[in-house]
C-alpha atoms as a printed R data frame, in Angstrom:
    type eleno elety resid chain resno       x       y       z
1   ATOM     1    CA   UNK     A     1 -79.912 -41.878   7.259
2   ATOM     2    CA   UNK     A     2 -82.570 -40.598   4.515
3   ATOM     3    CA   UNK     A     3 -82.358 -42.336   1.509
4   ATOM     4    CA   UNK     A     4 -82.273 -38.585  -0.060
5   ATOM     5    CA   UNK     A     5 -78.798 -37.943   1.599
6   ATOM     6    CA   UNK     A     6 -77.268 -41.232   0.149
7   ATOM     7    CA   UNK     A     7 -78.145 -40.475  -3.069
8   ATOM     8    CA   UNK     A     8 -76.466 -37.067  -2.981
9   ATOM     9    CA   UNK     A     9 -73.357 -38.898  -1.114
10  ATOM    10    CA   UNK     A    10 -73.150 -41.532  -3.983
11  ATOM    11    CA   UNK     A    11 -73.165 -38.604  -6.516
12  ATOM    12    CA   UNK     A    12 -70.318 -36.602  -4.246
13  ATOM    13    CA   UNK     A    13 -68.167 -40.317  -5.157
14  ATOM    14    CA   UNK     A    14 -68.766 -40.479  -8.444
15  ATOM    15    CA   UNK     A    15 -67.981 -36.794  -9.465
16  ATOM    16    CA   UNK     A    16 -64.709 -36.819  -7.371
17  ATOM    17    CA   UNK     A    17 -63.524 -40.430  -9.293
18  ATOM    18    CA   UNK     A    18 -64.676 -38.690 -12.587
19  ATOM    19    CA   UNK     A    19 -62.495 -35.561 -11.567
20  ATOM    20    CA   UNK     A    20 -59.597 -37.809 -10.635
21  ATOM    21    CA   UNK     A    21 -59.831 -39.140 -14.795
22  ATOM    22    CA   UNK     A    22 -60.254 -36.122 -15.530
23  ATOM    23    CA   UNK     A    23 -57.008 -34.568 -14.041
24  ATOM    24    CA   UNK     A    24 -55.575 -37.776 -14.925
25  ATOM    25    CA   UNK     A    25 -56.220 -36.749 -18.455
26  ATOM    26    CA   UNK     A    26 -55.732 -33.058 -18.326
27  ATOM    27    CA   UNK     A    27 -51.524 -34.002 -17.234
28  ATOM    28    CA   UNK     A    28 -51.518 -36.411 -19.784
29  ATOM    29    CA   UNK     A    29 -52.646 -33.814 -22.492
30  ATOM    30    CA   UNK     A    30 -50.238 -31.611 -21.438
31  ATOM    31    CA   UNK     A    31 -47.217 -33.816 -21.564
32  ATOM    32    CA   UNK     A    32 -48.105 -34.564 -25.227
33  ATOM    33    CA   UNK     A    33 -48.327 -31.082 -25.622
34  ATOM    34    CA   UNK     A    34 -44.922 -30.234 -24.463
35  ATOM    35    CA   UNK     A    35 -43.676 -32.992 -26.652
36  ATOM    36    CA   UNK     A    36 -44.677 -31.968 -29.492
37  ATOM    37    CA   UNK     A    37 -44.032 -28.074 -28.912
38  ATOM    38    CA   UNK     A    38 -40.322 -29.706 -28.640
39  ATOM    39    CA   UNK     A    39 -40.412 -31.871 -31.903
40  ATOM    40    CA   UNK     A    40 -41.879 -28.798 -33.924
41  ATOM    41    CA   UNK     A    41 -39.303 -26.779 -32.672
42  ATOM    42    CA   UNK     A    42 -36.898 -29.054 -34.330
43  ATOM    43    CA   UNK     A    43 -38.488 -29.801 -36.785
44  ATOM    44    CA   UNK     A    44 -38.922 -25.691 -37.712
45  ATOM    45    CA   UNK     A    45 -35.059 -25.534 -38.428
46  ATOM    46    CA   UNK     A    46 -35.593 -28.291 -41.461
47  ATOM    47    CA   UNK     A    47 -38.887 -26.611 -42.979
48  ATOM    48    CA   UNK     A    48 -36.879 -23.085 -42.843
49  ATOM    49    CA   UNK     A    49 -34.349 -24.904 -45.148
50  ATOM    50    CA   UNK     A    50 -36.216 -26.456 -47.502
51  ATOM    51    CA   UNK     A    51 -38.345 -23.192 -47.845
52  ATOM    52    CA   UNK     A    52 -35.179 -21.355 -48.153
53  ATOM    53    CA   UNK     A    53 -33.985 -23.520 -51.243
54  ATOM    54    CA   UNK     A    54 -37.002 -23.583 -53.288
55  ATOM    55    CA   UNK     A    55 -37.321 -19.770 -52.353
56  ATOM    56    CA   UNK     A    56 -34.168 -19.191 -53.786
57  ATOM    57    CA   UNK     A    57 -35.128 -21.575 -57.168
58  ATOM    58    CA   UNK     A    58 -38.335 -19.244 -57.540
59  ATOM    59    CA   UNK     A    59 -36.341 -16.478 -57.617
60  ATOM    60    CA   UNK     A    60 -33.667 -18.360 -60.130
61  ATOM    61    CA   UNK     A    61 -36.774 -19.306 -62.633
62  ATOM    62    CA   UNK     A    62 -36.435 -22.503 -61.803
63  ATOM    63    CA   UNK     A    63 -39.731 -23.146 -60.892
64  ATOM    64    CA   UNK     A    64 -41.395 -20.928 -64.518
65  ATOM    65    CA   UNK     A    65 -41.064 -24.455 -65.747
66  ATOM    66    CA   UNK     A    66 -43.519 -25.906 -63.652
67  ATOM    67    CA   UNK     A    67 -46.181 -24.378 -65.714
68  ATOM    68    CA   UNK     A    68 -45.675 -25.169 -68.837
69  ATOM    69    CA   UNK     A    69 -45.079 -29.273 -67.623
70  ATOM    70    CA   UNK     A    70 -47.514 -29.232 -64.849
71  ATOM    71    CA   UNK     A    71 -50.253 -31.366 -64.527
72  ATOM    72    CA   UNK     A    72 -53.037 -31.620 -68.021
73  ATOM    73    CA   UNK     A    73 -55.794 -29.972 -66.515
74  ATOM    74    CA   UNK     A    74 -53.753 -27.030 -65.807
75  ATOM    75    CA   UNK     A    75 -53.064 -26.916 -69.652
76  ATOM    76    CA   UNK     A    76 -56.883 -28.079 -70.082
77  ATOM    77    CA   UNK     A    77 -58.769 -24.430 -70.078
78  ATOM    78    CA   UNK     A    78 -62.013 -26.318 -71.240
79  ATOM    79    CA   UNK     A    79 -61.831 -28.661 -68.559
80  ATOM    80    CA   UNK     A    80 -63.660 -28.109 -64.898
81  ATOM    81    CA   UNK     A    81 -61.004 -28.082 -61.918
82  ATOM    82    CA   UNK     A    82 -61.646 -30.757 -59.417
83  ATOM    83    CA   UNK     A    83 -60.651 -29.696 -55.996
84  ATOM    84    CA   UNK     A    84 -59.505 -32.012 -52.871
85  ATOM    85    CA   UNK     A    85 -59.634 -30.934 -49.465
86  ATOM    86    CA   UNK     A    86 -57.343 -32.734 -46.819
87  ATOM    87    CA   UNK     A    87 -59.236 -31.685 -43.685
88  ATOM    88    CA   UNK     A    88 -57.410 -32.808 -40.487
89  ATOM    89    CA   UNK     A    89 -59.175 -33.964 -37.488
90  ATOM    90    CA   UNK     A    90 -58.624 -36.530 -34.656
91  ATOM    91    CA   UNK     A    91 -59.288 -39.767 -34.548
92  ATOM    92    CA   UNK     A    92 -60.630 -39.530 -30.234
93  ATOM    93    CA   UNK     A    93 -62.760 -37.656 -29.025
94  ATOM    94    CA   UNK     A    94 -62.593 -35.556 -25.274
95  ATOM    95    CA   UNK     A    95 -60.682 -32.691 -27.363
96  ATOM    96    CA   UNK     A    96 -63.645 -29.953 -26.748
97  ATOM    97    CA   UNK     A    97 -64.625 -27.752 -29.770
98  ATOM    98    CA   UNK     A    98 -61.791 -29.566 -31.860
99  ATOM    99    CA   UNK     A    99 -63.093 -31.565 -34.268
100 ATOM   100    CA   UNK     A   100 -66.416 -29.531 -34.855
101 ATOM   101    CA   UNK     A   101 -64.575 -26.591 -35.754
102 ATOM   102    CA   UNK     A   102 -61.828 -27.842 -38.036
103 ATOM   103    CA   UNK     A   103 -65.419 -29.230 -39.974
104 ATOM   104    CA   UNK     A   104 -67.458 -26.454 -39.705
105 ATOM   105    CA   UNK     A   105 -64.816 -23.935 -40.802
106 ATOM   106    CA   UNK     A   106 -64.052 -26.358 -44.066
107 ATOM   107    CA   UNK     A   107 -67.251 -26.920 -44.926
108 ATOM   108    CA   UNK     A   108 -67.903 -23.496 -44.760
109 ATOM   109    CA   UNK     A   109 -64.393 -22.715 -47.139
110 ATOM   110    CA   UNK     A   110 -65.538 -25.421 -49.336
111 ATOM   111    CA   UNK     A   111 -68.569 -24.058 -50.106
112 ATOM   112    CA   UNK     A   112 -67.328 -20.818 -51.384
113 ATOM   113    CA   UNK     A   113 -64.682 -22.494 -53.220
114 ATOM   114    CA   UNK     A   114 -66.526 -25.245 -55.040
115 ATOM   115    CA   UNK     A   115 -69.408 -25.661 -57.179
116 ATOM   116    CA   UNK     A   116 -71.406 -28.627 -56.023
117 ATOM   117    CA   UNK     A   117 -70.364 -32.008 -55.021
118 ATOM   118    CA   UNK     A   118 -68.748 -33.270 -58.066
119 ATOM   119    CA   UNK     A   119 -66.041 -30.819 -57.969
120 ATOM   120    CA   UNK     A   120 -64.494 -31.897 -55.472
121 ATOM   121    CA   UNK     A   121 -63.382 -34.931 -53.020
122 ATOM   122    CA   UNK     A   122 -62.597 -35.083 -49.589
123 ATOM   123    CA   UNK     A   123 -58.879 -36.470 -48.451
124 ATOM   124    CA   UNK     A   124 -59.635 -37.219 -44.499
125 ATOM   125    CA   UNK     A   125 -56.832 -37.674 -42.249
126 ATOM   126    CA   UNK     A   126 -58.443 -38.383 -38.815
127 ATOM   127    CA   UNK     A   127 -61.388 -40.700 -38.088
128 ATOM   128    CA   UNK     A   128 -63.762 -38.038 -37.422
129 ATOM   129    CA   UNK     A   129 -63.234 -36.170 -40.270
130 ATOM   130    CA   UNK     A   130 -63.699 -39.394 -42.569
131 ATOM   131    CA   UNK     A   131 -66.833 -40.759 -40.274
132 ATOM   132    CA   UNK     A   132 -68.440 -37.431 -40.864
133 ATOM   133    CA   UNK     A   133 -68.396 -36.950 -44.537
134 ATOM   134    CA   UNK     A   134 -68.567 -40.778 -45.374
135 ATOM   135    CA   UNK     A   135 -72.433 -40.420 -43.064
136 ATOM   136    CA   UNK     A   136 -73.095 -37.080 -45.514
137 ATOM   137    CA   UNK     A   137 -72.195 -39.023 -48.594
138 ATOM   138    CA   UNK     A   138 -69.553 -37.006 -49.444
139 ATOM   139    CA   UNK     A   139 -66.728 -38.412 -51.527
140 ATOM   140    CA   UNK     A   140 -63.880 -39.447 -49.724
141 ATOM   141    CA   UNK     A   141 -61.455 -40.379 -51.715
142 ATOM   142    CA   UNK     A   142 -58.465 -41.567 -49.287
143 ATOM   143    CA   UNK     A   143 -58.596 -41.566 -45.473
144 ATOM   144    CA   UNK     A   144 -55.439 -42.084 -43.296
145 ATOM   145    CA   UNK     A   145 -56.341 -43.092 -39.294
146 ATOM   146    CA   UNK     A   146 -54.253 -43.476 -36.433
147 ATOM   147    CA   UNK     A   147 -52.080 -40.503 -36.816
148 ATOM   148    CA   UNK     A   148 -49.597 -40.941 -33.967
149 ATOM   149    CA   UNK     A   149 -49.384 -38.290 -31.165
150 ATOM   150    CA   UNK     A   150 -46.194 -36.880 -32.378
151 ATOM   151    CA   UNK     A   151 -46.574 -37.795 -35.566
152 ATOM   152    CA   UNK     A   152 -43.462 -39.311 -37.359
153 ATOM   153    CA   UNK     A   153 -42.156 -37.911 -40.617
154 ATOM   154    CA   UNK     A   154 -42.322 -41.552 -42.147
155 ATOM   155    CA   UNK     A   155 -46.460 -41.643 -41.296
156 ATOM   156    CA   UNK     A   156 -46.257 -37.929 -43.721
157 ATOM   157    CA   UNK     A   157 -44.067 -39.901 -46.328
158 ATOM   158    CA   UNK     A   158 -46.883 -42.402 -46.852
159 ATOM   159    CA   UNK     A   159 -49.698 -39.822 -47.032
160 ATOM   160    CA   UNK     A   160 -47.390 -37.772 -49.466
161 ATOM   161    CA   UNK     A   161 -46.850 -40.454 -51.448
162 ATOM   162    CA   UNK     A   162 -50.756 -41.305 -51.824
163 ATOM   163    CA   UNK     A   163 -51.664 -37.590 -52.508
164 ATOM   164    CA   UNK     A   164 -49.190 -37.125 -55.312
165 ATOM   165    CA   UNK     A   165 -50.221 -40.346 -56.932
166 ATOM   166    CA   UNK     A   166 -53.506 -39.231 -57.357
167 ATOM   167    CA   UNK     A   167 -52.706 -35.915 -58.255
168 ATOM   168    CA   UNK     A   168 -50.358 -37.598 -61.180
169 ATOM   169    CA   UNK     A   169 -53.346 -39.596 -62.380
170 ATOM   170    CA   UNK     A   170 -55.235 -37.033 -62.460
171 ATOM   171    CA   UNK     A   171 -58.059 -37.635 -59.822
172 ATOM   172    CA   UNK     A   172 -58.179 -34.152 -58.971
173 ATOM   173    CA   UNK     A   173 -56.483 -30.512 -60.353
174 ATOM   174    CA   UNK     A   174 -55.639 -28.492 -56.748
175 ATOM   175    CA   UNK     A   175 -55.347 -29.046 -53.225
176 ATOM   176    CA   UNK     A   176 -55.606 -27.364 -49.854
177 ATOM   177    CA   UNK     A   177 -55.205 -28.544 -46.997
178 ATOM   178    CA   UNK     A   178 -57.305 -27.574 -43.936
179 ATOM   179    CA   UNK     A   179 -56.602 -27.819 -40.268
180 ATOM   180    CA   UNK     A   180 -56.466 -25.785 -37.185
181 ATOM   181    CA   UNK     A   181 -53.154 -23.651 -36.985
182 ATOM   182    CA   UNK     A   182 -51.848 -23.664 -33.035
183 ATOM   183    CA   UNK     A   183 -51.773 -19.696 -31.540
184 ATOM   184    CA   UNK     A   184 -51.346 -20.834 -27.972
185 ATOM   185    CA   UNK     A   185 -52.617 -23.319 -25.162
186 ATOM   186    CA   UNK     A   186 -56.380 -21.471 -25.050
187 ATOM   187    CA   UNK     A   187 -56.229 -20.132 -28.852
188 ATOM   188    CA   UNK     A   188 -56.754 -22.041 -32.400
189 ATOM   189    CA   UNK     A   189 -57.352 -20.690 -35.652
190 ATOM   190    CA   UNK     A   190 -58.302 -22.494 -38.907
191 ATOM   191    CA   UNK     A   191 -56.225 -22.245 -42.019
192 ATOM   192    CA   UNK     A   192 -56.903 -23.797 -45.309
193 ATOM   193    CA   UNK     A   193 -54.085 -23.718 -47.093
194 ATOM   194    CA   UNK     A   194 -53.261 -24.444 -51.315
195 ATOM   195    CA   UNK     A   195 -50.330 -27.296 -51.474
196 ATOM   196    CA   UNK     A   196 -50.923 -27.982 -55.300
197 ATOM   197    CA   UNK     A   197 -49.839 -27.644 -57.768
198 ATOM   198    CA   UNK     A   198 -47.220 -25.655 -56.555
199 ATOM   199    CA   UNK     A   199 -48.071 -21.929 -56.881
200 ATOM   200    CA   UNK     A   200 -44.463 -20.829 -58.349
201 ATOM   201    CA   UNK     A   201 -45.792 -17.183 -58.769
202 ATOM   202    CA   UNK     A   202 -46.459 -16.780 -54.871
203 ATOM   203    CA   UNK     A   203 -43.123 -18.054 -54.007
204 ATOM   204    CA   UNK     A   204 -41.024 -16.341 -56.172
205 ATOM   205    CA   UNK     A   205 -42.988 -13.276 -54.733
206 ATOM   206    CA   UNK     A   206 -41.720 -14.164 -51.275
207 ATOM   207    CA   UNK     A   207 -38.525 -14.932 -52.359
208 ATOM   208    CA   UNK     A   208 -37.935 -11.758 -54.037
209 ATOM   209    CA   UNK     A   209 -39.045 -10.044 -51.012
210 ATOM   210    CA   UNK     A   210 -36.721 -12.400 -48.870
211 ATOM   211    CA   UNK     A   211 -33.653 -11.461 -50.855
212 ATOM   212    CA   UNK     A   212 -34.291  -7.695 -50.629
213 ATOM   213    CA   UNK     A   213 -34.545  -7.925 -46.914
214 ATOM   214    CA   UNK     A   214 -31.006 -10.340 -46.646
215 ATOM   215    CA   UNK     A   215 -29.380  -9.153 -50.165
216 ATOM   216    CA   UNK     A   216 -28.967 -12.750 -51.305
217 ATOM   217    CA   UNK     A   217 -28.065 -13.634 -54.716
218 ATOM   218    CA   UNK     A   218 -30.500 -15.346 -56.644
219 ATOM   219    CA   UNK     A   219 -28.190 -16.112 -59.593
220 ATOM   220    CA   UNK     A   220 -27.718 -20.249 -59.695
221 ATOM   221    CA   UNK     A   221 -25.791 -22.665 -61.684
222 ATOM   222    CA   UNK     A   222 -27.811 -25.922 -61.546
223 ATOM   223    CA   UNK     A   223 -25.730 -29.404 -61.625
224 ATOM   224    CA   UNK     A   224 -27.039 -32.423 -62.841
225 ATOM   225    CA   UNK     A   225 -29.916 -30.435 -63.984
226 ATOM   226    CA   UNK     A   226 -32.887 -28.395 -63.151
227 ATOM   227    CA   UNK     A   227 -35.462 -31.469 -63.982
228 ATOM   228    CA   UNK     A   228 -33.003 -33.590 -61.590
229 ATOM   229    CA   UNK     A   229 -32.881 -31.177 -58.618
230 ATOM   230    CA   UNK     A   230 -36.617 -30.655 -58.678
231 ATOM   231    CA   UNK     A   231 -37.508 -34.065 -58.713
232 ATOM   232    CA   UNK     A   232 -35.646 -34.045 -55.220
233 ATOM   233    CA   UNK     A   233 -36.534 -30.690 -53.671
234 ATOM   234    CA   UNK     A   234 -40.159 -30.557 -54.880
235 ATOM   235    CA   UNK     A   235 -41.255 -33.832 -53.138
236 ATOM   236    CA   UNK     A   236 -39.274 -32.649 -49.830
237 ATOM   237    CA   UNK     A   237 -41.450 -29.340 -49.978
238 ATOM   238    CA   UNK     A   238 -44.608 -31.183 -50.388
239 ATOM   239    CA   UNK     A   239 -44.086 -33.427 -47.192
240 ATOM   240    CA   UNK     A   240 -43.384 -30.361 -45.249
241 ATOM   241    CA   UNK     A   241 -46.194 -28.377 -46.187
242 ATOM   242    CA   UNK     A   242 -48.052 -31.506 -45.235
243 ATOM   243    CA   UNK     A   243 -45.807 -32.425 -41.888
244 ATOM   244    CA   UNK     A   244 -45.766 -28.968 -40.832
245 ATOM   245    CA   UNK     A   245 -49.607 -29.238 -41.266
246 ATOM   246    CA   UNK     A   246 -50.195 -32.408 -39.316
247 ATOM   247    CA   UNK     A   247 -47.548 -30.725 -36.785
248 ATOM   248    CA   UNK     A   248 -49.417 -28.033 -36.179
249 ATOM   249    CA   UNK     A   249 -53.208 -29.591 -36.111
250 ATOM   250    CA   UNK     A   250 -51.628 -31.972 -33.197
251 ATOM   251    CA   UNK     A   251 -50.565 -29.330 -31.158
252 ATOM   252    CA   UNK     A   252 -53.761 -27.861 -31.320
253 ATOM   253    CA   UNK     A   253 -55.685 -30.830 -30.822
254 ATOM   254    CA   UNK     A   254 -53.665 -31.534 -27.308
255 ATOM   255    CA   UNK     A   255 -53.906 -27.849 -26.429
256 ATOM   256    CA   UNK     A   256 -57.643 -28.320 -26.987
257 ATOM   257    CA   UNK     A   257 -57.825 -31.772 -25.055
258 ATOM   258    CA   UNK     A   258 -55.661 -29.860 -22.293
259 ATOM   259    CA   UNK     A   259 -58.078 -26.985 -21.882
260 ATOM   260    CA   UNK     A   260 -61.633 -29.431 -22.056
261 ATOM   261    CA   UNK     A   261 -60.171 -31.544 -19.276
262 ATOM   262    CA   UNK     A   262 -59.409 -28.733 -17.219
263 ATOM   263    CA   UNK     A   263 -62.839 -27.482 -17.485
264 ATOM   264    CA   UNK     A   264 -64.201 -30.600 -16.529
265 ATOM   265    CA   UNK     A   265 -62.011 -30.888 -13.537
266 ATOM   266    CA   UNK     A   266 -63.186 -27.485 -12.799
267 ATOM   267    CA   UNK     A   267 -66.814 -28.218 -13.587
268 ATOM   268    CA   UNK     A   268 -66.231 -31.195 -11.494
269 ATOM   269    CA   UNK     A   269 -65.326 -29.311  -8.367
270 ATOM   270    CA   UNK     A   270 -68.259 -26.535  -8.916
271 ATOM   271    CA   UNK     A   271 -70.925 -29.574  -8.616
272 ATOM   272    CA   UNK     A   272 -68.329 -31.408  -5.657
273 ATOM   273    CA   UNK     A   273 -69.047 -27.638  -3.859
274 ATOM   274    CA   UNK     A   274 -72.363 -27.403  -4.322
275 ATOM   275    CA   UNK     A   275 -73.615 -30.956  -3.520
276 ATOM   276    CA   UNK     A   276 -71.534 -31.123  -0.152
277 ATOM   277    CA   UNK     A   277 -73.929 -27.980   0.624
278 ATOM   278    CA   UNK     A   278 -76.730 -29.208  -0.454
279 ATOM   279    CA   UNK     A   279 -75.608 -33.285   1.836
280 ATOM   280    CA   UNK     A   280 -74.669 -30.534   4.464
281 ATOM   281    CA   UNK     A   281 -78.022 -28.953   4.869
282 ATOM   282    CA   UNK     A   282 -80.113 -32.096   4.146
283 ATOM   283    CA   UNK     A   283 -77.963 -33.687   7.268
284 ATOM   284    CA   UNK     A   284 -78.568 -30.417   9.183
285 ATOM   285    CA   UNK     A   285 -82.437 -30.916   8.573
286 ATOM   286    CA   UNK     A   286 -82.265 -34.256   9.800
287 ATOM   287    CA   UNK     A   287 -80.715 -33.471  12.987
288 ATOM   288    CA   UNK     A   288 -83.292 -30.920  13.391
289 ATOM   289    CA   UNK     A   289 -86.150 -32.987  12.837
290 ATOM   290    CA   UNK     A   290 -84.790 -35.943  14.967
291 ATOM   291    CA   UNK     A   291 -83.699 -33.609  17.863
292 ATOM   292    CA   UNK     A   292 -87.236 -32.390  17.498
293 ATOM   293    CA   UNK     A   293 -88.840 -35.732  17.847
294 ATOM   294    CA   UNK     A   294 -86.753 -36.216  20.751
295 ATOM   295    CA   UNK     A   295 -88.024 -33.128  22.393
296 ATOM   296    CA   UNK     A   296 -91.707 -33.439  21.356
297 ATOM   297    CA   UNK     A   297 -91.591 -37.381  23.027
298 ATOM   298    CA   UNK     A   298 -89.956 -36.415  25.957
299 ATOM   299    CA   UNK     A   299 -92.420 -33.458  26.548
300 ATOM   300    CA   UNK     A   300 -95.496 -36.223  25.891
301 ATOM   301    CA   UNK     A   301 -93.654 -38.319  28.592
302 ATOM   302    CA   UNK     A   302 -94.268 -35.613  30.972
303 ATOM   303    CA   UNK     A   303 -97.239 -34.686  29.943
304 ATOM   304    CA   UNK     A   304 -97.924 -38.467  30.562
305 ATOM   305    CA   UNK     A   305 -96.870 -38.458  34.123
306 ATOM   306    CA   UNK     A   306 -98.373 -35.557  35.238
């Protein structure tokens, strides 16, 4: 057999192991997927709660006192707002367009929201997210890798925990937090979104619109004591602004994982198609050429005798 048709029946092997992974893959994507569709349907239920309350302490004033003992530089008009960005990516790679997106779309929202590079800092949860600005030289101020793929509350806790600290000491004034928000399986959309301080202005907004729509009181009587309860609630609304977050950039990073495998499966089976025609035709050649051959010796044979 021509060396030429062996080549083209190794690469028919290869691409049909390659499609196997691929598939392979492409269910395994899609299991996580469902998973985590479940868990943030749970999970919804708690984050319409805890919305709810603080909702409702908007609407009681509660919250007016969050200006007046937020953080200095809020009080600081002379001083220059530092801004961090949590920008969520994955740590793998095989997710398609993921990654590149979630960085193009927040570098492009941090550059109409910032300055230059010394207002602001980068908080990178993901390894690609972190590898990328660390290589530009951008400040990265924390990085968190490893995110699970249904990521825990307790993993949120700890990045909570690290965000707020900083915050308190005054490493930086605001933050958003950037990530791809989950429309469906084929269908992501980026979001950058402010998590502090808390804007008590835009909530009590939405609360008073809430109320009018379900005619809920919004008169409270407070025990132990406003500072008390906020210390509680406030911290419980931060990590699910950030869960919800993290929730949500998962389940579009699986979708997106999901959808690239399946295009390489079906990418897989266009060149499987089209290099069986091409083996088929090279082998039809041969034949000819051999049968041929045959026919040209035998007719010399004659010729021979004769």
């Amino acid at each position: 057999m021509p060396a030429s048709l062996n080549d083209v029946k190794h690469r028919i092997t290869s691409t049909k192991k390659t499609r196997q992974i691929t598939n392979a893959m492409e269910m395994v994507s899609q299991a996580k997927l469902n998973q985590i569709q479940k868990h943030t349907a749970s999970y919804a239920e708690y984050a319409s709660q805890v919305k709810s309350v603080v909702m409702h302490l908007a609407q009681s004033h509660i919250l007016d006192g969050l200006k007046s003992s937020g953080h200095s530089a809020d009080n600081d008009q002379s001083k220059t707002k530092r801004t961090a960005y949590l920008v969520i990516t994955s740590d793998r790679g095989m997710v398609g367009s993921y990654n590149a997106n979630v960085i193009r779309d927040s570098n492009e929202f941090i550059s109409k929201h910032s300055g230059g590079s010394n207002d602001y800092t980068i908080i990178a949860v993901g390894g690609n997210g972190s590898d990328f600005y660390k290589k530009r030289g951008e400040n990265v101020s924390y990085e968190y890798r490893g995110v699970s793929d249904v990521p825990t509350f307790n993993e949120v806790r700890q990045i909570v925990k690290m965000i707020t600290s900083m915050y308190d000491k005054g490493e930086f004034d605001e933050l958003y937090v950037c990530y791809e928000h989950f429309v469906n399986r084929l269908i992501s959309r980026f979001r950058a979104e402010k998590m502090l301080p808390i804007d008590s202005e835009a909530i009590q907004g939405e609360a008073s619109q809430e109320i009018k729509t379900k005619e809920l009181s919004a008169e409270y009587d407070v025990e132990p004591s406003e500072k008390e309860v906020l210390s509680v609630v406030l911290p419980q609304y931060s990590e699910s602004l950030v869960y919800g977050a993290i929730l949500d950039a998962k389940t579009s990073e699986h979708a997106s994982s999901a959808t690239a495998m399946k295009s390489a499966s079906d990418n897989a089976d266009d060149l499987i198609s089209s290099l069986e025609l091409q083996y088929n035709r090279a082998r039809q050649a041969a034949i000819t050429t051999e049968i041929t051959e045959i026919t040209g010796g035998q007719e010399a044979l004659k010729s021979d005798n004769n």
